[in-house]
mmCIF file of N, CA and C in Angstrom:
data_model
loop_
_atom_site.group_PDB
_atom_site.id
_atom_site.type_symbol
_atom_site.label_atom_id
_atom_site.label_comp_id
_atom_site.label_asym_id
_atom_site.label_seq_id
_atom_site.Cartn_x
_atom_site.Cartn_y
_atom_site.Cartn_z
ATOM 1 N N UNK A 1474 32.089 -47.880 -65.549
ATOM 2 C CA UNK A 1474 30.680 -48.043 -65.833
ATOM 3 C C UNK A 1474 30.456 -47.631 -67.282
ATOM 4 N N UNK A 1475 29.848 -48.115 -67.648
ATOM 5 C CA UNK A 1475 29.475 -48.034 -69.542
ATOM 6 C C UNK A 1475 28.554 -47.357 -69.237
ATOM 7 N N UNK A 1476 28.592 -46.458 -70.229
ATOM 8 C CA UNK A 1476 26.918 -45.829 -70.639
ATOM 9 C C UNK A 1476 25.746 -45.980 -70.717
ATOM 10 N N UNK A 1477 25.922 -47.175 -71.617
ATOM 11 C CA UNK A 1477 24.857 -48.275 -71.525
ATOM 12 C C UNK A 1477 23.786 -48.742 -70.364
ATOM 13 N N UNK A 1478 24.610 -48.522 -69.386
ATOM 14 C CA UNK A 1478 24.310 -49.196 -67.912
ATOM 15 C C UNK A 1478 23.478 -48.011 -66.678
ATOM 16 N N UNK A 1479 23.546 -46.626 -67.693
ATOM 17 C CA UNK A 1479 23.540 -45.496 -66.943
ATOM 18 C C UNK A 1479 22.065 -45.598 -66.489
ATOM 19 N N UNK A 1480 21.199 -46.226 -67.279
ATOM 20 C CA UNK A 1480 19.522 -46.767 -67.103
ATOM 21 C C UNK A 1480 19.156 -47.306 -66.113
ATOM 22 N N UNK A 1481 20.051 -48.506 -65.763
ATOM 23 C CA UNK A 1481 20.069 -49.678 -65.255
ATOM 24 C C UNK A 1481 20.105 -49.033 -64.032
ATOM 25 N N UNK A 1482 21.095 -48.375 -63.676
ATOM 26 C CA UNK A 1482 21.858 -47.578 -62.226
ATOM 27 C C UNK A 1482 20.405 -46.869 -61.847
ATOM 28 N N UNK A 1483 20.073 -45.886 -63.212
ATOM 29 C CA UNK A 1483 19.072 -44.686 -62.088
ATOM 30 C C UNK A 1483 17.941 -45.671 -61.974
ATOM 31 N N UNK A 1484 17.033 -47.096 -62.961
ATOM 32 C CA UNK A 1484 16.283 -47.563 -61.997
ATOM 33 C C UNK A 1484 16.002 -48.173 -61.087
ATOM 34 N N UNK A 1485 17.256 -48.690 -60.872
ATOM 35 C CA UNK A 1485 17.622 -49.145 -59.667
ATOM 36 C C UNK A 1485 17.540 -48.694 -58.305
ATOM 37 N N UNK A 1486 18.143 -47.034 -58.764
ATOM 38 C CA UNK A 1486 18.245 -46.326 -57.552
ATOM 39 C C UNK A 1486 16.619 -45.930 -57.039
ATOM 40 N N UNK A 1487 15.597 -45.443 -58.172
ATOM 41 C CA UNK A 1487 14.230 -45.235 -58.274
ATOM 42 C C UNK A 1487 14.060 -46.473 -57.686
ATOM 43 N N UNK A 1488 14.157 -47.806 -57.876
ATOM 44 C CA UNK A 1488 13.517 -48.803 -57.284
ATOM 45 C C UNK A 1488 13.555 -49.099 -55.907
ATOM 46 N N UNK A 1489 14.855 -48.731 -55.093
ATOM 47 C CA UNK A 1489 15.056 -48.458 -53.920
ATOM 48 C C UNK A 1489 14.910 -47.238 -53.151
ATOM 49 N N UNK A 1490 14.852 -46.377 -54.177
ATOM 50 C CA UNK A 1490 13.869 -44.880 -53.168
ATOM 51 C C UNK A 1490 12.513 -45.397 -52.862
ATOM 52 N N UNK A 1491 11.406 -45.779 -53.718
ATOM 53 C CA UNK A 1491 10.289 -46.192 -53.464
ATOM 54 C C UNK A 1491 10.612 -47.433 -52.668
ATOM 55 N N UNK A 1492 10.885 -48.582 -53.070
ATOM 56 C CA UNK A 1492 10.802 -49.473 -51.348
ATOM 57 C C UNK A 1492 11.582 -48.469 -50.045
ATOM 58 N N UNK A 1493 11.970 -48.149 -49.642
ATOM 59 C CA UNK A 1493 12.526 -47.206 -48.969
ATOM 60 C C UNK A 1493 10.779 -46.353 -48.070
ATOM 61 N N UNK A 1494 10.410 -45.451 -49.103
ATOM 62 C CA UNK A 1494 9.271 -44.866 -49.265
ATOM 63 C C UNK A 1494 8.247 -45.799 -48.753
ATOM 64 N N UNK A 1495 8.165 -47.202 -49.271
ATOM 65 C CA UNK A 1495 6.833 -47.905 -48.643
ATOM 66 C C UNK A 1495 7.292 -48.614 -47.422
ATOM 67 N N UNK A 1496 8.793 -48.783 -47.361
ATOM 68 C CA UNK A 1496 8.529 -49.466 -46.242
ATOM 69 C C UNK A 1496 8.454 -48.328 -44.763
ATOM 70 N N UNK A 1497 8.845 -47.486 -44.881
ATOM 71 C CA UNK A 1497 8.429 -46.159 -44.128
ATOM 72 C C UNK A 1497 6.515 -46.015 -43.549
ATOM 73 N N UNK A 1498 6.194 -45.728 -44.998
ATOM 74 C CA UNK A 1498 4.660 -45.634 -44.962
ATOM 75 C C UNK A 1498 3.656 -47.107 -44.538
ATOM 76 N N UNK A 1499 4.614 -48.297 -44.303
ATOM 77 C CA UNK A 1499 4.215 -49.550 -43.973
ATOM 78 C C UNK A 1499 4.323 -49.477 -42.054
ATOM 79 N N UNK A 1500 5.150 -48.707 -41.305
ATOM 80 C CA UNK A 1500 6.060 -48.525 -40.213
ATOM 81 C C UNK A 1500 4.870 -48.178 -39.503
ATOM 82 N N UNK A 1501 4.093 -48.472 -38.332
ATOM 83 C CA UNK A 1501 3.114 -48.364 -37.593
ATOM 84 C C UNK A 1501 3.330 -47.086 -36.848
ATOM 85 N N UNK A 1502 2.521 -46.232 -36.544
ATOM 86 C CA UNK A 1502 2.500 -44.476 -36.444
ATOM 87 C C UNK A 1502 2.678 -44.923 -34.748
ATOM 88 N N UNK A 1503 3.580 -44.162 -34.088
ATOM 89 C CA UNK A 1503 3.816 -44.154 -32.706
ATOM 90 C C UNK A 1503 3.310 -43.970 -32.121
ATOM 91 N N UNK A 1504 1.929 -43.625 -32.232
ATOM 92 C CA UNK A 1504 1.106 -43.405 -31.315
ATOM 93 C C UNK A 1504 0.111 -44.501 -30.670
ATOM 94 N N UNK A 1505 -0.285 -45.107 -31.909
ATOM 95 C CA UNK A 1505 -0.657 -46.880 -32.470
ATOM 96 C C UNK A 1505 -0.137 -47.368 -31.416
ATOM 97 N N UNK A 1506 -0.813 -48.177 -30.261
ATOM 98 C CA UNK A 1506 -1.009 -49.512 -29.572
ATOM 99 C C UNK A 1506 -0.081 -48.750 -27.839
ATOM 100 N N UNK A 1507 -0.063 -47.045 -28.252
ATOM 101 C CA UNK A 1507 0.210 -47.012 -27.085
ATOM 102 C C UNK A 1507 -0.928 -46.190 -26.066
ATOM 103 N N UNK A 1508 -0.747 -46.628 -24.835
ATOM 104 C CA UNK A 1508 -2.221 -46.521 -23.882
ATOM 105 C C UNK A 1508 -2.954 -45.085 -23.964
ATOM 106 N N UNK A 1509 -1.555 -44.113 -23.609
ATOM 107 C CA UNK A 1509 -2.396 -42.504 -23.466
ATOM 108 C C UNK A 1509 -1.411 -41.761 -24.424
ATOM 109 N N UNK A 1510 -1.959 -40.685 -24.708
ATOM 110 C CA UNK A 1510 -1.260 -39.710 -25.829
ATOM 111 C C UNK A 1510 -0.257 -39.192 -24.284
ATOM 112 N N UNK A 1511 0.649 -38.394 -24.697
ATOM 113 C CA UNK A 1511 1.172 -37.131 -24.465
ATOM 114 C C UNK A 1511 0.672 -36.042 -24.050
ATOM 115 N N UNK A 1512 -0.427 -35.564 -24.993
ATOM 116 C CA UNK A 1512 -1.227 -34.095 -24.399
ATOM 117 C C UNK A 1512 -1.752 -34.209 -23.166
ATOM 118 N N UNK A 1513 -1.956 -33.523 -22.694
ATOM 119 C CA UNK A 1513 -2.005 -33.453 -21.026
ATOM 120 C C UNK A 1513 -4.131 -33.036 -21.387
ATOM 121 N N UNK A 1514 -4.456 -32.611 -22.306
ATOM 122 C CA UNK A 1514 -6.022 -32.807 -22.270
ATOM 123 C C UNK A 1514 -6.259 -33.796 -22.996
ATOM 124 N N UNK A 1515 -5.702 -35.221 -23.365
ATOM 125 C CA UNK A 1515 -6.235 -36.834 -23.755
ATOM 126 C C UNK A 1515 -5.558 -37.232 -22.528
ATOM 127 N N UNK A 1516 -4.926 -37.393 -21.902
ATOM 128 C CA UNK A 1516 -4.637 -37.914 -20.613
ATOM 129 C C UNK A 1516 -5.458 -38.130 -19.917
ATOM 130 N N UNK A 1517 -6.078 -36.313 -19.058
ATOM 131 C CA UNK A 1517 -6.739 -36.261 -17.869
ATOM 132 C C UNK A 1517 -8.310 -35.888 -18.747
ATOM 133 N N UNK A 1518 -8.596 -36.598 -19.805
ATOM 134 C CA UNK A 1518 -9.955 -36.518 -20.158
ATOM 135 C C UNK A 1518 -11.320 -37.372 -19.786
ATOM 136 N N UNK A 1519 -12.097 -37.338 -19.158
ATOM 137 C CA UNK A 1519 -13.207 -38.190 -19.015
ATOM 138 C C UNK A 1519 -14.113 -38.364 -19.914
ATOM 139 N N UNK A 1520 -14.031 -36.725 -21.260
ATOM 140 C CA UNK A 1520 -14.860 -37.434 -22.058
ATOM 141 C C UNK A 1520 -14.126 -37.779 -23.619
ATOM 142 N N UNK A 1521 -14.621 -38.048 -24.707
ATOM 143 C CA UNK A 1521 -13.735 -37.989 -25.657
ATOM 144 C C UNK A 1521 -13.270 -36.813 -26.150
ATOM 145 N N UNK A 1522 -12.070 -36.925 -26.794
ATOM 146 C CA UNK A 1522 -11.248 -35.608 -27.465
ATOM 147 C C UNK A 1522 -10.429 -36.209 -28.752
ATOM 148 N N UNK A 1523 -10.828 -34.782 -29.832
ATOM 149 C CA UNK A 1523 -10.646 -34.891 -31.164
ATOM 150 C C UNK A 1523 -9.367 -33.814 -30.874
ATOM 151 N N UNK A 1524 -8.175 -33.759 -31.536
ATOM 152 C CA UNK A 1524 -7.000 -33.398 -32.094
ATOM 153 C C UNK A 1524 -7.182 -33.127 -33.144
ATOM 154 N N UNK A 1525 -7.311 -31.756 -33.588
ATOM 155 C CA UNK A 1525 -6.723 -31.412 -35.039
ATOM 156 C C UNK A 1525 -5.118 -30.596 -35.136
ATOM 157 N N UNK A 1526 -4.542 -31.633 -35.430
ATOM 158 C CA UNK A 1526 -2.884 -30.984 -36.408
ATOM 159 C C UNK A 1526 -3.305 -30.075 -37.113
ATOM 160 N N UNK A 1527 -2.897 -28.761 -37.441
ATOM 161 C CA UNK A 1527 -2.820 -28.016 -38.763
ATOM 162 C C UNK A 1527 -1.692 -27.172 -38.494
ATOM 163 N N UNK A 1528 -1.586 -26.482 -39.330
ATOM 164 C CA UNK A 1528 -0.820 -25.067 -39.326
ATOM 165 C C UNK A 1528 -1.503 -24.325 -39.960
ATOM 166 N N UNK A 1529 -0.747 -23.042 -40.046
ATOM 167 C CA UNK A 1529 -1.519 -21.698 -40.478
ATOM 168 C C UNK A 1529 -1.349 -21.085 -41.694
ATOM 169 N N UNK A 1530 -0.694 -21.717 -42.630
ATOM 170 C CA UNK A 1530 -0.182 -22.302 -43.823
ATOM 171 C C UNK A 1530 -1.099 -22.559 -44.482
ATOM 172 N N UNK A 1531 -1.402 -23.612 -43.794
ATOM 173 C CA UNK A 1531 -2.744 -24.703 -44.828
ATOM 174 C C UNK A 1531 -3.521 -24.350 -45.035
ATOM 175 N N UNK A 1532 -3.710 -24.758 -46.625
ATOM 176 C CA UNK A 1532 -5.234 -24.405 -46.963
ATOM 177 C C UNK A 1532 -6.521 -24.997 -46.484
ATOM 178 N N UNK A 1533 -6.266 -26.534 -46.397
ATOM 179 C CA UNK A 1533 -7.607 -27.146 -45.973
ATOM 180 C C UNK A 1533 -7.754 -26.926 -44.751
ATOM 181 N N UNK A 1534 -6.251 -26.934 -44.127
ATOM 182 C CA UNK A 1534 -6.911 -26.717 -42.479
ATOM 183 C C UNK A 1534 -7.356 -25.274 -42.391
ATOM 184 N N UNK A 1535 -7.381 -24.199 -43.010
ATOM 185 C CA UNK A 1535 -7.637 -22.647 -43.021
ATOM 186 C C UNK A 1535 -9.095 -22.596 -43.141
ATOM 187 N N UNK A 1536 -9.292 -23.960 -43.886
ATOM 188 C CA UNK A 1536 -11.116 -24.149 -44.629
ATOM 189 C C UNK A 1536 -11.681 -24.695 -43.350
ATOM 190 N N UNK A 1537 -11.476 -25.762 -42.658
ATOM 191 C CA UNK A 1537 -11.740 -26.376 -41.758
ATOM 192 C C UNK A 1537 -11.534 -26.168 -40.747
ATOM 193 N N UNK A 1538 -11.046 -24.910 -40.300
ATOM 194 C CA UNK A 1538 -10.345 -24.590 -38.741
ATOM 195 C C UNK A 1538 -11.531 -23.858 -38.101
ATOM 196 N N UNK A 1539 -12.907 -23.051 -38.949
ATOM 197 C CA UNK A 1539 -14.656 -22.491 -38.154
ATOM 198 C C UNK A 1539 -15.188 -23.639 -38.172
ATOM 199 N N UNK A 1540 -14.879 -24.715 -39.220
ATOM 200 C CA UNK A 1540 -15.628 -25.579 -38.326
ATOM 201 C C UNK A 1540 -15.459 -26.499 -37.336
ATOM 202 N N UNK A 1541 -14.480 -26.628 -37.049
ATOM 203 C CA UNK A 1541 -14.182 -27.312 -35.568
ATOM 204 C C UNK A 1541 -14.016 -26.567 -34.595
ATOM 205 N N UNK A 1542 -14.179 -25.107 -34.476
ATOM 206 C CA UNK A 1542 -14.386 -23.935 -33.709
ATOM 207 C C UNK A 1542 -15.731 -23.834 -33.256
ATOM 208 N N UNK A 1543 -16.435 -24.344 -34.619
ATOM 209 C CA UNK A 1543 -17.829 -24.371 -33.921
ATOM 210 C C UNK A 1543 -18.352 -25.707 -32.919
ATOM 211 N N UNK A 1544 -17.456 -26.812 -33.648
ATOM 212 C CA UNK A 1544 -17.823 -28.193 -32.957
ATOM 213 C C UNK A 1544 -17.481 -28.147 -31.206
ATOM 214 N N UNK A 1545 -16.010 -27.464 -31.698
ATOM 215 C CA UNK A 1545 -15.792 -27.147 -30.148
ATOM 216 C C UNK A 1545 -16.962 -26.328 -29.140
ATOM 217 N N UNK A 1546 -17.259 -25.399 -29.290
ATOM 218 C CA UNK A 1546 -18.337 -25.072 -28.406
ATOM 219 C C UNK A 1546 -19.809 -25.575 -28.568
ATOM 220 N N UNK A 1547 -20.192 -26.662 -29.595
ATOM 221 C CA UNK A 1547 -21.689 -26.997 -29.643
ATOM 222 C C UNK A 1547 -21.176 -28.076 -28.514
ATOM 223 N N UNK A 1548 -20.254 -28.981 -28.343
ATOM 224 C CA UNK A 1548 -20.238 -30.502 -27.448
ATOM 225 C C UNK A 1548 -19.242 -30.049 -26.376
ATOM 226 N N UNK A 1549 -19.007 -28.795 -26.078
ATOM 227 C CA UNK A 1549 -18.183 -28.758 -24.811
ATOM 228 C C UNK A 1549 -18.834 -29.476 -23.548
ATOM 229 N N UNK A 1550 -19.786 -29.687 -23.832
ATOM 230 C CA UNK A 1550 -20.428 -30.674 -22.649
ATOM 231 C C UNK A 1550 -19.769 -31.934 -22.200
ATOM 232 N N UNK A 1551 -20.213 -32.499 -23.660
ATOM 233 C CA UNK A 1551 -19.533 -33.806 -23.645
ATOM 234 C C UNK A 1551 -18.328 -34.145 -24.198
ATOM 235 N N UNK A 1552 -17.805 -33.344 -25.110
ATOM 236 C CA UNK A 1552 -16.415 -33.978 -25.558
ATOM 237 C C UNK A 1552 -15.605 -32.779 -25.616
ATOM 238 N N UNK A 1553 -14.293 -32.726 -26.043
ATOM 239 C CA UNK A 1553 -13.657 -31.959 -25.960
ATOM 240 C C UNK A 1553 -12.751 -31.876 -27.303
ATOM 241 N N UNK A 1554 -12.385 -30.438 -27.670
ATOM 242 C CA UNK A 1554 -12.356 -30.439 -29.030
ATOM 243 C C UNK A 1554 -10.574 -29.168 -28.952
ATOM 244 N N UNK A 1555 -9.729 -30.098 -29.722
ATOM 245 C CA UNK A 1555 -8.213 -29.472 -29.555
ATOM 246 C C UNK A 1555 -7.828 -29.331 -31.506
ATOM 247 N N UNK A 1556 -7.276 -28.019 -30.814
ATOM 248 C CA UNK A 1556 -6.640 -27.394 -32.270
ATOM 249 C C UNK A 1556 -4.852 -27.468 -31.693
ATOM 250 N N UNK A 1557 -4.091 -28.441 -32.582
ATOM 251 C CA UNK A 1557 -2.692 -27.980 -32.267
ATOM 252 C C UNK A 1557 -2.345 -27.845 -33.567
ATOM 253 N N UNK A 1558 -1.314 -26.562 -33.251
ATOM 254 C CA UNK A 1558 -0.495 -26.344 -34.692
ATOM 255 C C UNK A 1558 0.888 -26.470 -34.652
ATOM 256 N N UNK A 1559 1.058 -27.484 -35.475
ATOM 257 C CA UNK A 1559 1.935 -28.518 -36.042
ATOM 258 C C UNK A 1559 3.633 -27.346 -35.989
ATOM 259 N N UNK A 1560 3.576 -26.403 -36.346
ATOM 260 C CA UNK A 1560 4.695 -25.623 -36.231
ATOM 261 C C UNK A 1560 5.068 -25.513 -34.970
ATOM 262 N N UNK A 1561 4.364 -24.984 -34.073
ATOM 263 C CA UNK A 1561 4.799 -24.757 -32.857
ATOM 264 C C UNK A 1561 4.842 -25.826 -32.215
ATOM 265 N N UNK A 1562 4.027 -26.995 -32.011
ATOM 266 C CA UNK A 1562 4.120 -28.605 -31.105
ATOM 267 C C UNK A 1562 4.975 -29.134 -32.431
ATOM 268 N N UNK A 1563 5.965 -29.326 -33.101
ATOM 269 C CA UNK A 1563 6.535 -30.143 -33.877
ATOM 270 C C UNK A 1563 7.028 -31.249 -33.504
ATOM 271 N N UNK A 1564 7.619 -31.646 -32.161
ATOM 272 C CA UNK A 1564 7.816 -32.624 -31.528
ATOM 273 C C UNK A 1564 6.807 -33.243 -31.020
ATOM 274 N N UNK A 1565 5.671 -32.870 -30.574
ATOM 275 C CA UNK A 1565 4.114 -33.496 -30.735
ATOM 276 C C UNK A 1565 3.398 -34.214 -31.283
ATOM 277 N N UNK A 1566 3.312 -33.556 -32.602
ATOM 278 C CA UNK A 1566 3.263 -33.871 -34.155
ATOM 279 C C UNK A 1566 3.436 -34.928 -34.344
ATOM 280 N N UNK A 1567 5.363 -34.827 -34.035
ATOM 281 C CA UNK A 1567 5.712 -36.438 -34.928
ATOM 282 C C UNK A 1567 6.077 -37.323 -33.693
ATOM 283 N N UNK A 1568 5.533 -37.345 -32.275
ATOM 284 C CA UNK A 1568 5.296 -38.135 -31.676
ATOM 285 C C UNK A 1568 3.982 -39.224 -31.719
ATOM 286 N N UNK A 1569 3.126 -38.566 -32.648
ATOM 287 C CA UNK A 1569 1.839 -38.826 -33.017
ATOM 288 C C UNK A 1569 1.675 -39.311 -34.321
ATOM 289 N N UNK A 1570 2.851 -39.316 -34.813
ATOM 290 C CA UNK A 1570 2.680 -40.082 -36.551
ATOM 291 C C UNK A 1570 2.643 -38.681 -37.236
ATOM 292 N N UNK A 1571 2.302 -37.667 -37.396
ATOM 293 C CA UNK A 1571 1.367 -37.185 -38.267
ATOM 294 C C UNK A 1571 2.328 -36.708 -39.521
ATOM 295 N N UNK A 1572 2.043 -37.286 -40.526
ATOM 296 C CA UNK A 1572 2.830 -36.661 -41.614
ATOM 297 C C UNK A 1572 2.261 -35.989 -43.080
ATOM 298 N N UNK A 1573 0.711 -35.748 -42.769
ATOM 299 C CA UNK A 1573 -0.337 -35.156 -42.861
ATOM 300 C C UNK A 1573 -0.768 -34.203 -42.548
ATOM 301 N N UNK A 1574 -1.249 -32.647 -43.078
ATOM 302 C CA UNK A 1574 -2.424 -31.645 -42.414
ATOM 303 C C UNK A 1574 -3.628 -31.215 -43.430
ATOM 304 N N UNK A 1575 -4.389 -31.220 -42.854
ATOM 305 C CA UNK A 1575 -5.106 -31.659 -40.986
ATOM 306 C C UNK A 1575 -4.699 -32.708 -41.030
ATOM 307 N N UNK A 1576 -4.834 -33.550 -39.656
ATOM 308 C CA UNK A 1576 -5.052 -35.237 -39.593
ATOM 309 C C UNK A 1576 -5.671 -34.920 -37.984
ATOM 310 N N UNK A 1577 -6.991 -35.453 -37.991
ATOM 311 C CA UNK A 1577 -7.351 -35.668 -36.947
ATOM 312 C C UNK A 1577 -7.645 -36.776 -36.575
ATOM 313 N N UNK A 1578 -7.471 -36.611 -34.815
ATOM 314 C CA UNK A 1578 -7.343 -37.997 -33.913
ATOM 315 C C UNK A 1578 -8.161 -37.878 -32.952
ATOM 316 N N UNK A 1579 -9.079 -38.881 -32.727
ATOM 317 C CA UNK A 1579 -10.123 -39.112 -31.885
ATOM 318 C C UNK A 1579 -9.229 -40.059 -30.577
ATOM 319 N N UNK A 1580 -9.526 -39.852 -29.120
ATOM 320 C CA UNK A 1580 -9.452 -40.429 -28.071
ATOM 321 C C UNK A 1580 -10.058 -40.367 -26.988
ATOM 322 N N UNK A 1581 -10.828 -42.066 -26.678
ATOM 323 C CA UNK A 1581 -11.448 -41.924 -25.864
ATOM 324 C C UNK A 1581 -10.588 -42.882 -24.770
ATOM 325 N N UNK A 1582 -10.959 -42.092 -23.267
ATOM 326 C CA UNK A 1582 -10.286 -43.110 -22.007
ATOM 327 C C UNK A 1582 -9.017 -42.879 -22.322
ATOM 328 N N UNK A 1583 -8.044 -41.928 -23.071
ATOM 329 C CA UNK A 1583 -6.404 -41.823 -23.094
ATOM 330 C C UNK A 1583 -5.975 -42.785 -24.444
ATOM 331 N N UNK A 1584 -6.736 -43.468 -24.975
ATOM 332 C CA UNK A 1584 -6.335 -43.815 -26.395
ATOM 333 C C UNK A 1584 -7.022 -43.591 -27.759
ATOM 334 N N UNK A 1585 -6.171 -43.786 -28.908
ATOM 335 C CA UNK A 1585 -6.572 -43.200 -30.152
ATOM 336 C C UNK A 1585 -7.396 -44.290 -30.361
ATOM 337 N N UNK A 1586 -8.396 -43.974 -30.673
ATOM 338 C CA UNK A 1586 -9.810 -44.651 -31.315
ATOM 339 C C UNK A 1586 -10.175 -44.575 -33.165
ATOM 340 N N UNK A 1587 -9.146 -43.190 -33.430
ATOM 341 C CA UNK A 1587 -9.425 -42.772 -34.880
ATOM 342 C C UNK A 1587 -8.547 -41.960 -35.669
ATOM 343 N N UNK A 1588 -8.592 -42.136 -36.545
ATOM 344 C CA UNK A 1588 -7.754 -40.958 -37.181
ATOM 345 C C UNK A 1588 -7.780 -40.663 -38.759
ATOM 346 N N UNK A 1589 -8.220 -39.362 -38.716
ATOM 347 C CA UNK A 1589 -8.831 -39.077 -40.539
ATOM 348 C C UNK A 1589 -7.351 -37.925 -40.335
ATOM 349 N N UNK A 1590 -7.175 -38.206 -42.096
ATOM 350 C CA UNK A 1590 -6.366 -36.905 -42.560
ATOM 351 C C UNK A 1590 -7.033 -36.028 -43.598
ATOM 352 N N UNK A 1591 -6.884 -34.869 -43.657
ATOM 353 C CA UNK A 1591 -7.545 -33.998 -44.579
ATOM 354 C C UNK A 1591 -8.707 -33.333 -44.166
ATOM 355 N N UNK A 1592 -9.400 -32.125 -44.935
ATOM 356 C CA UNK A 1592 -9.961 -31.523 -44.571
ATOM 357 C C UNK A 1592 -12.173 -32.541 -44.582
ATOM 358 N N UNK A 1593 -12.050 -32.784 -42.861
ATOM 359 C CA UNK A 1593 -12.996 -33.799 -43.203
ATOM 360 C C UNK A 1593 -14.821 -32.803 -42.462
ATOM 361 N N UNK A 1594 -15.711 -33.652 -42.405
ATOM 362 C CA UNK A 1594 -16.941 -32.771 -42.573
ATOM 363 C C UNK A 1594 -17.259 -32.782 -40.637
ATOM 364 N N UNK A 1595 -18.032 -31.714 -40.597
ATOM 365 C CA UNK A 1595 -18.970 -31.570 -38.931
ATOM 366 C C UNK A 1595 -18.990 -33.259 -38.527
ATOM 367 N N UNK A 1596 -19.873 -33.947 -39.470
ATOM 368 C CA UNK A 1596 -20.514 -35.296 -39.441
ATOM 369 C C UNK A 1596 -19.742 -36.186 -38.994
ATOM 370 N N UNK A 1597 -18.304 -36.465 -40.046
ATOM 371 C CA UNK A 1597 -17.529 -36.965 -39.321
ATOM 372 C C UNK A 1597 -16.624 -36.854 -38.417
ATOM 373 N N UNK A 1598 -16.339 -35.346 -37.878
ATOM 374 C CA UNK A 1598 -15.514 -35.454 -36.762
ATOM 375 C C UNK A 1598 -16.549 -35.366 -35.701
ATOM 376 N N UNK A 1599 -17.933 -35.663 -35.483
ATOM 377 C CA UNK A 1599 -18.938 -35.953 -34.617
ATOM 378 C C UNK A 1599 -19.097 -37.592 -34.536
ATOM 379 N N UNK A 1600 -18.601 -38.231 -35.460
ATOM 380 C CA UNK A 1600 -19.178 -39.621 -35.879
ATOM 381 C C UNK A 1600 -17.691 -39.977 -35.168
ATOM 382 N N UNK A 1601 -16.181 -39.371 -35.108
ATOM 383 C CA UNK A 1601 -15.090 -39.860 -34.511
ATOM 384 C C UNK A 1601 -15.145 -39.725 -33.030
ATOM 385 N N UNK A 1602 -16.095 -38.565 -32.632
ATOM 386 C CA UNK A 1602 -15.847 -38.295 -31.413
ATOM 387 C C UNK A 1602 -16.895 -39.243 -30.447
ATOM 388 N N UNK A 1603 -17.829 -40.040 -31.505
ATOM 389 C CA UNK A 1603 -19.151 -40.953 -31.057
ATOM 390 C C UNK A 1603 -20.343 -40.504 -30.446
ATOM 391 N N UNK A 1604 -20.381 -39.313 -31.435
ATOM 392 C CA UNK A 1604 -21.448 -38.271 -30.973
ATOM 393 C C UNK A 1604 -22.700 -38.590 -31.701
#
């Protein structure tokens, strides 16, 4: 290999890390088009239920973890409101896509209806849950 060529090689290799990279992030999240989650409270739920991924790590989820503490007990009536952390359910996690924290997932009737990542507002995890 010439020297010359040493350019050629690493953008090459850069050019196939990133397709690599998109075609990954192109790959439909496993949870996508199937009927009921896994968790045993989106299963046996009658009303809707929001999933928040975080860990205890995170900053945004650290910011956002009183307020879905509070969401949880204003709509315990009607919906139902889950904190899992991503360290301990890790096989959960990435049964669910999530390669994101937070990323929350709305399901109503045993399927995903929604899904925001990042640290998002009262409004909209009320507006996911169709409150």
């Amino acid at each position: 290999m010439k020297s010359s060529n040493i350019g050629l090689w690493i953008a090459g290799a850069v050019m196939a890390w990133c397709g690599w990279i998109a075609l990954d992030m192109a790959t439909p999240l496993s949870s996508q088009g199937r009927n009921y989650s896994t968790l045993p409270e989106v299963k046996n739920a009658t009303v809707p239920v929001l999933v928040e991924f975080y860990a205890d790590w995170c900053g945004p989820c650290r910011s956002v973890g009183p307020v879905v503490e509070e969401l949880s007990r204003e709509v315990s009536d009607r919906a139902k409101v889950v904190r899992l952390d991503v360290d301990l359910q890790s096989e959960l996690a990435a049964s669910h896509g999530i390669r994101s924290i937070p990323t929350f997932i709305s399901f109503k009737e045993g399927r995903e209806v929604a899904r925001e990542s990042g640290a998002i507002s009262k409004a909209k995890m009320l507006q996911m849950l169709g409150l």
